[in-house]
C-alpha cells in the first residue's frame, strides 16, 4: 500500500522561505503525477502545484506562481515544494498527493504538514 509522508513545515516570518518534502513508499513513484494541496482553517482544500511523472510539466495556482517551485527526484521517491516570499495567506496545512496520469482522482494522500506565516 502506498504511503506519503510530508515534512518541512513550520513557523516562518512573512517574506521567508520553507522547503516541503514528501517521501513516497509502496508505489512506483516515477509513474505518478504528484501534487501539493493546502487547506486553511475554514476554507476548502485547494491545489497549489502539480508535477508530471518526469518533472517536465508543472502547474501552479495563480496565488503561488513565481514564488513556489515544485520539483521531484524519482531516484529518491520524493517530491518537493520550495516556497519563497511567503505571505500570511499561505498559512495552511499542506498535503502531497499521488495520482496515476489516467486517474480522475488522487490515489494517495499524506497526513499533512502545518505551515504558519507570521506577519
Tab-separated table of N, CA and C in Angstrom, residues 9-100:
chain	number	residue	atom	x	y	z
A	9	UNK	N	7.424	21.527	7.245
A	9	UNK	CA	6.588	22.644	7.645
A	9	UNK	C	7.123	23.323	8.887
A	10	UNK	N	6.519	24.457	9.233
A	10	UNK	CA	6.942	25.165	10.425
A	10	UNK	C	6.423	26.581	10.449
A	11	UNK	N	7.000	27.369	11.350
A	11	UNK	CA	6.632	28.780	11.522
A	11	UNK	C	7.711	29.645	10.888
A	12	UNK	N	7.298	30.574	10.053
A	12	UNK	CA	8.242	31.455	9.377
A	12	UNK	C	7.639	32.852	9.277
A	13	UNK	N	8.487	33.855	9.265
A	13	UNK	CA	8.013	35.221	9.101
A	13	UNK	C	7.680	35.503	7.642
A	14	UNK	N	6.785	36.446	7.439
A	14	UNK	CA	6.453	36.861	6.080
A	14	UNK	C	7.719	37.259	5.331
A	15	UNK	N	7.793	36.830	4.084
A	15	UNK	CA	8.973	37.081	3.283
A	15	UNK	C	10.005	35.967	3.340
A	16	UNK	N	9.815	35.046	4.259
A	16	UNK	CA	10.754	33.946	4.423
A	16	UNK	C	10.480	32.789	3.473
A	17	UNK	N	11.246	31.725	3.673
A	17	UNK	CA	11.162	30.559	2.791
A	17	UNK	C	11.067	29.276	3.598
A	18	UNK	N	10.448	28.293	2.997
A	18	UNK	CA	10.410	26.937	3.525
A	18	UNK	C	10.480	25.969	2.358
A	19	UNK	N	11.006	24.788	2.618
A	19	UNK	CA	11.020	23.737	1.614
A	19	UNK	C	10.311	22.511	2.182
A	20	UNK	N	9.215	22.145	1.573
A	20	UNK	CA	8.491	20.953	1.972
A	20	UNK	C	8.989	19.757	1.162
A	21	UNK	N	9.005	18.609	1.807
A	21	UNK	CA	9.359	17.358	1.150
A	21	UNK	C	8.232	16.356	1.352
A	22	UNK	N	8.084	15.465	0.408
A	22	UNK	CA	7.089	14.402	0.507
A	22	UNK	C	7.760	13.123	0.020
A	23	UNK	N	7.978	12.197	0.940
A	23	UNK	CA	8.630	10.935	0.619
A	23	UNK	C	7.577	9.859	0.382
A	24	UNK	N	7.711	9.161	-0.729
A	24	UNK	CA	6.745	8.131	-1.101
A	24	UNK	C	7.339	6.744	-0.890
A	25	UNK	N	6.491	5.816	-0.532
A	25	UNK	CA	6.898	4.421	-0.414
A	25	UNK	C	5.724	3.534	-0.795
A	26	UNK	N	6.034	2.305	-1.221
A	26	UNK	CA	4.979	1.353	-1.542
A	26	UNK	C	4.265	1.600	-2.843
A	27	UNK	N	4.828	2.454	-3.694
A	27	UNK	CA	4.235	2.702	-5.002
A	27	UNK	C	5.356	2.996	-5.996
A	28	UNK	N	5.050	2.822	-7.268
A	28	UNK	CA	6.025	3.105	-8.315
A	28	UNK	C	6.031	4.606	-8.553
A	29	UNK	N	6.826	5.297	-7.764
A	29	UNK	CA	6.771	6.760	-7.692
A	29	UNK	C	6.887	7.408	-9.059
A	30	UNK	N	7.780	6.913	-9.890
A	30	UNK	CA	8.037	7.556	-11.179
A	30	UNK	C	6.862	7.453	-12.146
A	31	UNK	N	5.858	6.663	-11.808
A	31	UNK	CA	4.678	6.543	-12.659
A	31	UNK	C	3.592	7.546	-12.296
A	32	UNK	N	3.759	8.225	-11.184
A	32	UNK	CA	2.691	9.057	-10.630
A	32	UNK	C	2.897	10.547	-10.876
A	33	UNK	N	1.790	11.202	-11.196
A	33	UNK	CA	1.716	12.651	-11.102
A	33	UNK	C	1.621	13.002	-9.622
A	34	UNK	N	2.380	14.017	-9.221
A	34	UNK	CA	2.389	14.419	-7.811
A	34	UNK	C	1.850	15.835	-7.672
A	35	UNK	N	1.076	16.031	-6.627
A	35	UNK	CA	0.504	17.349	-6.392
A	35	UNK	C	0.694	17.798	-4.954
A	36	UNK	N	0.773	19.098	-4.778
A	36	UNK	CA	0.733	19.718	-3.451
A	36	UNK	C	-0.589	20.471	-3.332
A	37	UNK	N	-1.257	20.284	-2.226
A	37	UNK	CA	-2.515	20.946	-1.918
A	37	UNK	C	-2.381	21.632	-0.566
A	38	UNK	N	-3.301	22.524	-0.277
A	38	UNK	CA	-3.299	23.138	1.049
A	38	UNK	C	-4.725	23.419	1.482
A	39	UNK	N	-4.904	23.459	2.792
A	39	UNK	CA	-6.204	23.781	3.352
A	39	UNK	C	-6.021	24.677	4.564
A	40	UNK	N	-6.570	25.866	4.460
A	40	UNK	CA	-6.538	26.812	5.568
A	40	UNK	C	-7.805	26.641	6.407
A	41	UNK	N	-7.760	27.054	7.675
A	41	UNK	CA	-8.937	26.912	8.547
A	41	UNK	C	-10.162	27.584	7.935
A	42	UNK	N	-11.249	26.846	7.875
A	42	UNK	CA	-12.496	27.391	7.369
A	42	UNK	C	-12.574	27.494	5.862
A	43	UNK	N	-11.561	27.005	5.178
A	43	UNK	CA	-11.556	27.086	3.713
A	43	UNK	C	-11.475	25.692	3.108
A	44	UNK	N	-11.844	25.606	1.834
A	44	UNK	CA	-11.747	24.339	1.139
A	44	UNK	C	-10.294	24.056	0.744
A	45	UNK	N	-10.004	22.787	0.576
A	45	UNK	CA	-8.688	22.404	0.099
A	45	UNK	C	-8.510	22.895	-1.330
A	46	UNK	N	-7.319	23.397	-1.621
A	46	UNK	CA	-7.035	23.912	-2.954
A	46	UNK	C	-5.711	23.361	-3.463
A	47	UNK	N	-5.635	23.235	-4.777
A	47	UNK	CA	-4.394	22.779	-5.377
A	47	UNK	C	-3.390	23.918	-5.370
A	48	UNK	N	-2.145	23.579	-5.093
A	48	UNK	CA	-1.065	24.560	-5.075
A	48	UNK	C	-0.166	24.384	-6.298
A	49	UNK	N	0.277	23.159	-6.515
A	49	UNK	CA	1.177	22.882	-7.633
A	49	UNK	C	1.111	21.399	-7.976
A	50	UNK	N	1.367	21.095	-9.251
A	50	UNK	CA	1.334	19.720	-9.728
A	50	UNK	C	2.530	19.506	-10.651
A	51	UNK	N	3.079	18.293	-10.616
A	51	UNK	CA	4.206	17.955	-11.485
A	51	UNK	C	3.959	16.584	-12.086
A	52	UNK	N	4.276	16.432	-13.359
A	52	UNK	CA	4.034	15.143	-14.000
A	52	UNK	C	5.128	14.150	-13.650
A	53	UNK	N	5.020	12.936	-14.162
A	53	UNK	CA	5.900	11.859	-13.733
A	53	UNK	C	7.373	12.156	-13.985
A	54	UNK	N	7.665	12.858	-15.078
A	54	UNK	CA	9.065	13.101	-15.430
A	54	UNK	C	9.597	14.408	-14.875
A	55	UNK	N	8.713	15.253	-14.415
A	55	UNK	CA	9.127	16.587	-13.994
A	55	UNK	C	9.145	17.588	-15.123
A	56	UNK	N	8.761	17.144	-16.312
A	56	UNK	CA	8.822	18.017	-17.467
A	56	UNK	C	7.643	18.953	-17.624
A	57	UNK	N	6.620	18.739	-16.833
A	57	UNK	CA	5.425	19.584	-16.913
A	57	UNK	C	4.963	19.919	-15.511
A	58	UNK	N	4.694	21.194	-15.296
A	58	UNK	CA	4.248	21.646	-13.984
A	58	UNK	C	3.058	22.588	-14.122
A	59	UNK	N	2.316	22.696	-13.034
A	59	UNK	CA	1.183	23.623	-12.950
A	59	UNK	C	1.243	24.312	-11.592
A	60	UNK	N	0.902	25.595	-11.590
A	60	UNK	CA	0.862	26.361	-10.340
A	60	UNK	C	-0.447	27.135	-10.246
A	61	UNK	N	-0.973	27.200	-9.053
A	61	UNK	CA	-2.088	28.094	-8.812
A	61	UNK	C	-1.603	29.531	-8.979
A	62	UNK	N	-2.481	30.384	-9.433
A	62	UNK	CA	-2.091	31.784	-9.658
A	62	UNK	C	-1.560	32.432	-8.390
A	63	UNK	N	-2.090	32.026	-7.262
A	63	UNK	CA	-1.717	32.654	-5.993
A	63	UNK	C	-0.274	32.373	-5.591
A	64	UNK	N	0.348	31.345	-6.171
A	64	UNK	CA	1.716	30.991	-5.779
A	64	UNK	C	2.700	31.098	-6.941
A	65	UNK	N	2.199	31.383	-8.119
A	65	UNK	CA	3.058	31.433	-9.307
A	65	UNK	C	4.146	32.470	-9.121
A	66	UNK	N	5.380	32.082	-9.421
A	66	UNK	CA	6.510	32.972	-9.268
A	66	UNK	C	7.136	32.947	-7.883
A	67	UNK	N	6.469	32.332	-6.918
A	67	UNK	CA	7.001	32.242	-5.547
A	67	UNK	C	7.315	30.807	-5.142
A	68	UNK	N	6.521	29.864	-5.611
A	68	UNK	CA	6.694	28.459	-5.256
A	68	UNK	C	7.242	27.685	-6.450
A	69	UNK	N	8.025	26.644	-6.152
A	69	UNK	CA	8.556	25.765	-7.196
A	69	UNK	C	8.379	24.316	-6.771
A	70	UNK	N	7.736	23.536	-7.617
A	70	UNK	CA	7.586	22.110	-7.367
A	70	UNK	C	8.651	21.369	-8.161
A	71	UNK	N	9.228	20.336	-7.556
A	71	UNK	CA	10.229	19.525	-8.240
A	71	UNK	C	10.157	18.108	-7.678
A	72	UNK	N	10.819	17.197	-8.351
A	72	UNK	CA	10.802	15.821	-7.880
A	72	UNK	C	12.135	15.159	-8.173
A	73	UNK	N	12.446	14.147	-7.367
A	73	UNK	CA	13.631	13.326	-7.565
A	73	UNK	C	13.152	11.883	-7.571
A	74	UNK	N	13.014	11.318	-8.754
A	74	UNK	CA	12.463	9.963	-8.845
A	74	UNK	C	13.413	8.921	-8.250
A	75	UNK	N	14.691	9.219	-8.212
A	75	UNK	CA	15.643	8.294	-7.600
A	75	UNK	C	15.470	8.219	-6.087
A	76	UNK	N	14.945	9.300	-5.515
A	76	UNK	CA	14.730	9.356	-4.060
A	76	UNK	C	13.261	9.210	-3.688
A	77	UNK	N	12.392	8.998	-4.695
A	77	UNK	CA	10.948	8.865	-4.436
A	77	UNK	C	10.406	10.041	-3.627
A	78	UNK	N	10.839	11.231	-4.000
A	78	UNK	CA	10.497	12.412	-3.217
A	78	UNK	C	10.077	13.562	-4.128
A	79	UNK	N	9.061	14.277	-3.696
A	79	UNK	CA	8.641	15.498	-4.368
A	79	UNK	C	8.825	16.660	-3.386
A	80	UNK	N	9.181	17.815	-3.916
A	80	UNK	CA	9.499	18.975	-3.096
A	80	UNK	C	8.602	20.155	-3.460
A	81	UNK	N	8.443	21.060	-2.501
A	81	UNK	CA	7.797	22.328	-2.779
A	81	UNK	C	8.642	23.409	-2.117
A	82	UNK	N	9.361	24.156	-2.931
A	82	UNK	CA	10.145	25.285	-2.438
A	82	UNK	C	9.234	26.497	-2.403
A	83	UNK	N	9.103	27.086	-1.235
A	83	UNK	CA	8.193	28.212	-1.044
A	83	UNK	C	9.001	29.430	-0.630
A	84	UNK	N	9.003	30.439	-1.465
A	84	UNK	CA	9.721	31.687	-1.205
A	84	UNK	C	8.737	32.837	-1.074
A	85	UNK	N	9.214	33.930	-0.524
A	85	UNK	CA	8.382	35.134	-0.368
A	85	UNK	C	7.039	34.788	0.255
A	86	UNK	N	7.083	34.052	1.321
A	86	UNK	CA	5.846	33.583	1.948
A	86	UNK	C	5.037	34.731	2.514
A	87	UNK	N	3.717	34.559	2.444
A	87	UNK	CA	2.776	35.558	2.915
A	87	UNK	C	1.891	34.938	3.998
A	88	UNK	N	1.319	35.748	4.863
A	88	UNK	CA	0.413	35.200	5.886
A	88	UNK	C	-0.719	34.371	5.286
A	89	UNK	N	-1.167	34.736	4.104
A	89	UNK	CA	-2.254	33.975	3.478
A	89	UNK	C	-1.813	32.616	2.960
A	90	UNK	N	-0.539	32.308	3.024
A	90	UNK	CA	-0.054	30.966	2.686
A	90	UNK	C	-0.193	30.006	3.867
A	91	UNK	N	-0.578	30.523	5.022
A	91	UNK	CA	-0.748	29.682	6.200
A	91	UNK	C	-1.822	28.634	5.954
A	92	UNK	N	-1.462	27.364	6.145
A	92	UNK	CA	-2.369	26.259	5.870
A	92	UNK	C	-1.683	24.950	6.242
A	93	UNK	N	-2.464	23.883	6.224
A	93	UNK	CA	-1.887	22.546	6.244
A	93	UNK	C	-1.639	22.148	4.789
A	94	UNK	N	-0.420	21.730	4.513
A	94	UNK	CA	-0.031	21.364	3.157
A	94	UNK	C	0.025	19.846	3.035
A	95	UNK	N	-0.590	19.350	1.974
A	95	UNK	CA	-0.657	17.918	1.722
A	95	UNK	C	-0.023	17.601	0.372
A	96	UNK	N	0.645	16.463	0.301
A	96	UNK	CA	1.039	15.971	-1.014
A	96	UNK	C	0.131	14.807	-1.388
A	97	UNK	N	0.001	14.573	-2.683
A	97	UNK	CA	-0.881	13.531	-3.171
A	97	UNK	C	-0.306	12.948	-4.453
A	98	UNK	N	-0.666	11.692	-4.718
A	98	UNK	CA	-0.163	10.985	-5.892
A	98	UNK	C	-1.320	10.477	-6.732
A	99	UNK	N	-1.176	10.621	-8.037
A	99	UNK	CA	-2.219	10.200	-8.960
A	99	UNK	C	-1.602	9.574	-10.198
A	100	UNK	N	-2.173	8.464	-10.631
A	100	UNK	CA	-1.782	7.939	-11.936
A	100	UNK	C	-2.301	8.890	-13.007
